[in-house]
Tab-separated table of C-alpha atoms in Angstrom:
chain	number	residue	atom	x	y	z
E	1	MET	CA	118.341	87.887	198.888
E	2	GLN	CA	115.963	86.729	196.885
E	3	VAL	CA	112.899	88.829	196.383
E	4	SER	CA	109.478	87.480	197.157
E	5	LEU	CA	107.373	86.329	194.837
E	6	VAL	CA	104.007	86.014	196.381
E	7	PRO	CA	103.178	90.054	196.080
E	8	LEU	CA	103.679	90.467	192.176
E	9	GLN	CA	101.620	87.152	191.634
E	10	LYS	CA	98.648	88.467	193.462
E	11	LYS	CA	98.663	91.535	191.106
E	12	LEU	CA	98.976	89.204	188.163
E	13	GLY	CA	95.963	87.151	189.685
E	14	TYR	CA	97.706	83.974	188.912
E	15	GLN	CA	99.571	81.281	191.217
E	16	PHE	CA	102.146	79.313	189.942
E	17	GLN	CA	102.277	76.005	189.900
E	18	GLN	CA	106.425	75.749	188.443
E	19	GLN	CA	107.628	79.040	190.143
E	20	ALA	CA	110.909	78.888	187.559
E	21	LEU	CA	108.846	79.944	184.896
E	22	LEU	CA	107.709	82.675	186.486
E	23	GLU	CA	111.754	83.767	187.797
E	24	GLN	CA	112.541	82.935	183.870
E	25	ALA	CA	110.137	85.335	182.341
E	26	LEU	CA	111.383	88.165	185.234
E	27	THR	CA	114.883	87.319	183.706
E	28	HIS	CA	116.770	89.553	181.610
E	29	ARG	CA	119.210	88.169	179.439
E	30	SER	CA	121.876	90.653	180.549
E	31	CYS	CA	121.521	88.082	183.841
E	32	LYS	CA	122.993	84.933	184.080
E	33	GLY	CA	121.121	81.608	183.680
E	34	GLN	CA	117.722	80.838	181.438
E	35	HIS	CA	116.397	84.478	180.259
E	36	ASN	CA	113.403	85.332	179.251
E	37	GLU	CA	113.316	86.037	175.669
E	38	ARG	CA	111.752	82.164	174.873
E	39	LEU	CA	109.155	82.873	176.020
E	40	GLU	CA	108.724	86.482	175.012
E	41	PHE	CA	108.038	84.718	171.810
E	42	LEU	CA	105.551	82.508	173.353
E	43	GLY	CA	103.530	85.531	174.891
E	44	ASP	CA	104.025	87.713	171.917
E	45	ALA	CA	101.661	85.029	169.819
E	46	ILE	CA	99.410	84.579	172.693
E	47	LEU	CA	98.870	88.022	173.122
E	48	SER	CA	98.324	88.838	169.495
E	49	LEU	CA	95.716	85.911	168.681
E	50	VAL	CA	93.723	87.112	172.395
E	51	ILE	CA	93.162	90.077	171.379
E	52	ALA	CA	92.242	89.271	167.856
E	53	GLU	CA	89.619	86.631	168.602
E	54	ALA	CA	89.014	89.674	171.148
E	55	LEU	CA	87.992	92.767	168.262
E	56	TYR	CA	86.816	89.935	166.044
E	57	GLN	CA	84.207	88.945	168.408
E	58	ASN	CA	83.580	92.617	169.571
E	59	PHE	CA	83.407	94.466	166.283
E	60	PRO	CA	81.407	92.193	164.689
E	61	LYS	CA	81.083	94.979	161.183
E	62	THR	CA	84.448	96.498	161.476
E	63	ARG	CA	87.365	96.051	158.321
E	64	GLU	CA	90.054	93.831	158.595
E	65	GLY	CA	92.506	97.294	158.055
E	66	ASP	CA	90.904	99.037	160.940
E	67	LEU	CA	90.611	95.453	163.518
E	68	THR	CA	94.297	94.765	162.250
E	69	ARG	CA	95.581	98.704	163.955
E	70	MET	CA	93.508	98.425	166.831
E	71	ARG	CA	94.849	95.758	167.434
E	72	ALA	CA	98.362	97.076	167.247
E	73	SER	CA	97.885	99.377	169.411
E	74	LEU	CA	96.706	97.405	172.084
E	75	VAL	CA	99.574	94.953	171.845
E	76	LYS	CA	103.036	98.100	171.133
E	77	GLY	CA	105.347	98.322	173.549
E	78	VAL	CA	103.803	101.916	175.182
E	79	THR	CA	100.501	99.720	175.849
E	80	LEU	CA	102.703	96.625	177.231
E	81	ALA	CA	105.135	99.106	179.429
E	82	GLU	CA	101.630	100.761	181.327
E	83	ILE	CA	100.671	97.291	182.095
E	84	ALA	CA	103.955	96.376	183.079
E	85	LYS	CA	103.885	99.104	185.513
E	86	GLU	CA	100.408	98.562	186.751
E	87	LEU	CA	101.206	95.278	187.375
E	88	ASN	CA	104.525	96.819	189.399
E	89	ILE	CA	106.413	93.658	187.230
E	90	GLN	CA	109.814	96.506	187.257
E	91	GLU	CA	109.710	95.976	191.144
E	92	PHE	CA	110.715	92.596	190.166
E	93	LEU	CA	112.721	92.365	187.176
E	94	ARG	CA	116.343	90.170	187.301
E	95	LEU	CA	119.185	92.215	185.481
E	96	GLY	CA	122.768	91.773	184.945
E	97	PRO	CA	125.139	94.802	186.823
E	98	GLY	CA	125.742	96.671	184.082
E	99	GLU	CA	121.682	96.490	182.866
E	100	LEU	CA	121.015	97.149	186.899
E	101	LYS	CA	123.385	100.104	187.358
E	102	SER	CA	122.346	101.995	184.168
E	103	GLY	CA	119.082	101.904	185.185
E	104	GLY	CA	117.586	99.106	182.616
E	105	SER	CA	114.111	97.870	184.825
E	106	ARG	CA	112.787	101.309	183.883
E	107	ARG	CA	113.609	101.127	180.386
E	108	GLU	CA	110.551	100.913	178.859
E	109	SER	CA	110.821	97.606	176.152
E	110	ILE	CA	112.452	95.631	179.071
E	111	GLN	CA	109.047	96.124	180.998
E	112	ALA	CA	107.141	95.645	177.888
E	113	ASP	CA	108.989	91.733	176.648
E	114	ALA	CA	108.787	90.511	180.307
E	115	VAL	CA	104.745	91.225	180.399
E	116	GLU	CA	104.917	89.433	177.181
E	117	ALA	CA	107.408	86.468	179.152
E	118	ILE	CA	105.043	86.359	182.203
E	119	LEU	CA	102.684	85.391	179.351
E	120	GLY	CA	104.345	82.665	177.991
E	121	ALA	CA	104.675	81.797	181.469
E	122	ILE	CA	101.126	81.522	182.675
E	123	TYR	CA	100.265	79.631	179.361
E	124	LEU	CA	103.187	76.863	179.661
E	125	ASP	CA	102.155	76.830	183.677
E	126	GLY	CA	98.463	76.964	183.413
E	127	GLY	CA	97.346	76.506	179.552
E	128	ALA	CA	95.665	78.519	177.328
E	129	GLU	CA	92.819	79.535	179.176
E	130	ALA	CA	94.564	80.271	181.823
E	131	CYS	CA	96.556	82.802	180.270
E	132	ARG	CA	93.419	83.842	178.033
E	133	GLU	CA	91.446	85.093	181.016
E	134	ARG	CA	94.808	87.824	182.356
E	135	ILE	CA	94.805	89.125	179.241
E	136	LEU	CA	91.470	90.260	179.224
E	137	GLN	CA	92.054	90.929	182.520
E	138	TRP	CA	94.981	93.012	182.094
E	139	PHE	CA	93.706	94.814	178.651
E	140	GLY	CA	89.691	94.939	180.137
E	141	SER	CA	89.357	99.208	180.495
E	142	ARG	CA	91.713	99.099	177.020
E	143	LEU	CA	89.549	96.681	174.844
E	144	LEU	CA	86.176	98.030	176.280
E	145	SER	CA	87.487	101.593	175.452
E	146	ILE	CA	89.081	101.097	171.687
E	147	GLN	CA	87.420	102.131	168.441
E	148	PRO	CA	87.530	101.974	165.407
E	149	GLY	CA	89.359	104.652	163.310
E	150	VAL	CA	91.271	106.500	166.048
E	151	GLN	CA	94.835	104.835	166.153
E	152	LYS	CA	96.333	106.571	163.570
E	153	ASP	CA	99.093	108.511	165.695
E	154	SER	CA	99.317	112.530	166.130
E	155	LYS	CA	101.743	112.538	164.024
E	156	THR	CA	100.031	110.429	160.756
E	157	LEU	CA	97.035	113.012	161.505
E	158	LEU	CA	99.129	115.946	161.476
E	159	GLN	CA	100.786	115.066	158.314
E	160	GLU	CA	97.347	113.835	157.016
E	161	PHE	CA	95.597	117.276	157.940
E	162	LEU	CA	98.607	119.444	156.363
E	163	GLN	CA	98.787	117.391	153.305
E	164	GLY	CA	94.201	117.529	152.659
E	165	ARG	CA	95.426	121.202	152.760
E	166	ARG	CA	98.253	121.280	150.212
E	167	LEU	CA	100.681	122.841	153.570
E	168	PRO	CA	104.289	121.621	153.494
E	169	LEU	CA	104.331	119.411	156.413
E	170	PRO	CA	105.765	120.208	160.194
E	171	VAL	CA	109.511	120.115	160.917
E	172	TYR	CA	110.463	118.128	164.188
E	173	GLU	CA	113.851	119.352	165.344
E	174	VAL	CA	115.369	117.950	169.041
E	175	THR	CA	116.451	121.452	170.884
E	176	GLU	CA	117.962	119.710	173.857
E	177	ILE	CA	118.137	116.767	176.077
E	178	LEU	CA	118.643	116.362	179.522
E	179	GLY	CA	119.496	113.953	181.810
E	180	ASP	CA	121.691	110.491	182.697
E	181	ALA	CA	121.291	107.660	179.313
E	182	HIS	CA	118.827	106.019	181.201
E	183	ASP	CA	116.847	108.506	182.546
E	184	GLN	CA	117.027	111.579	179.442
E	185	THR	CA	113.634	114.957	178.666
E	186	PHE	CA	114.068	115.290	175.176
E	187	THR	CA	112.609	118.865	174.274
E	188	VAL	CA	111.263	119.240	170.933
E	189	LYS	CA	110.297	122.201	168.753
E	190	CYS	CA	107.906	121.923	165.964
E	191	THR	CA	107.729	124.148	163.374
E	192	VAL	CA	104.347	124.239	160.951
E	193	ASP	CA	104.036	127.418	158.041
E	194	GLY	CA	102.205	130.267	159.526
E	195	MET	CA	101.900	129.106	162.959
E	196	SER	CA	104.214	129.813	165.877
E	197	ALA	CA	106.787	126.530	166.867
E	198	VAL	CA	105.730	124.489	169.308
E	199	ILE	CA	107.802	122.883	171.829
E	200	ALA	CA	107.466	119.701	174.224
E	201	SER	CA	108.966	117.564	176.283
E	202	GLY	CA	108.877	113.774	176.570
E	203	SER	CA	110.546	110.816	178.592
E	204	SER	CA	111.798	109.943	174.222
E	205	ARG	CA	112.352	111.747	171.310
E	206	ARG	CA	109.078	109.872	169.636
E	207	LYS	CA	107.588	110.630	172.466
E	208	ALA	CA	107.901	114.816	172.603
E	209	GLU	CA	107.476	114.759	169.049
E	210	GLN	CA	104.183	112.776	169.063
E	211	ASP	CA	103.572	115.582	172.062
E	212	CYS	CA	103.851	118.279	169.569
E	213	ALA	CA	101.975	117.165	167.251
E	214	GLN	CA	98.864	116.839	168.884
E	215	LEU	CA	99.206	120.373	170.609
E	216	VAL	CA	99.476	122.356	166.670
E	217	LEU	CA	96.439	119.179	165.817
E	218	GLU	CA	94.314	121.421	168.402
E	219	GLN	CA	95.493	124.529	167.119
E	220	LEU	CA	94.415	124.224	163.877
E	221	LYS	CA	91.369	122.407	164.479
E	222	ASN	CA	90.641	125.599	166.710
E	223	GLU	CA	91.480	127.968	163.785
E	224	SER	CA	89.750	126.473	160.928
């Protein structure tokens, strides 16, 4: 049974004239029929342009390197997956039986790709300005809160902190993996010379490592 896409379009803030474009944007390559990879390619390019323009206008004195890092932070997969959840896109994804069984709708990469594909579909359906309006609406709070020079992740900041003091680099070790392949929790231990080991858990190894690094950074800064 086909799921009505009316609730999704209300969330998106956009009513499609060509419903088939939205259906294609939600269709993963594991599903029969036209999938969303070409739309994703288009949406990725449009998203990068609109975000670049917004940052260029909002930060007239910021250097190119900082603008590039800010844009990368806004258009990265983790951010797009957050937006997908805010728009409830995962409820409308069309996946093949195998991907559906393995919990693909919860996979951040699939959600992020769908956001870009939907943007590509909006561009084809309503034009550049309609697509630009949706991007600025969906990314509005993030564009307001982002600041130059704060886009480095916790692992990079910790590494730079230690290198600046000529200290050994941290060692990360996965100590436990729980759950099924599509829904795992990783526990990571971070060891830094002269400190007790710090442990954190997350839905991916990368997230757990980043959380560990953040905790270590906070401890080091409190001690210094």
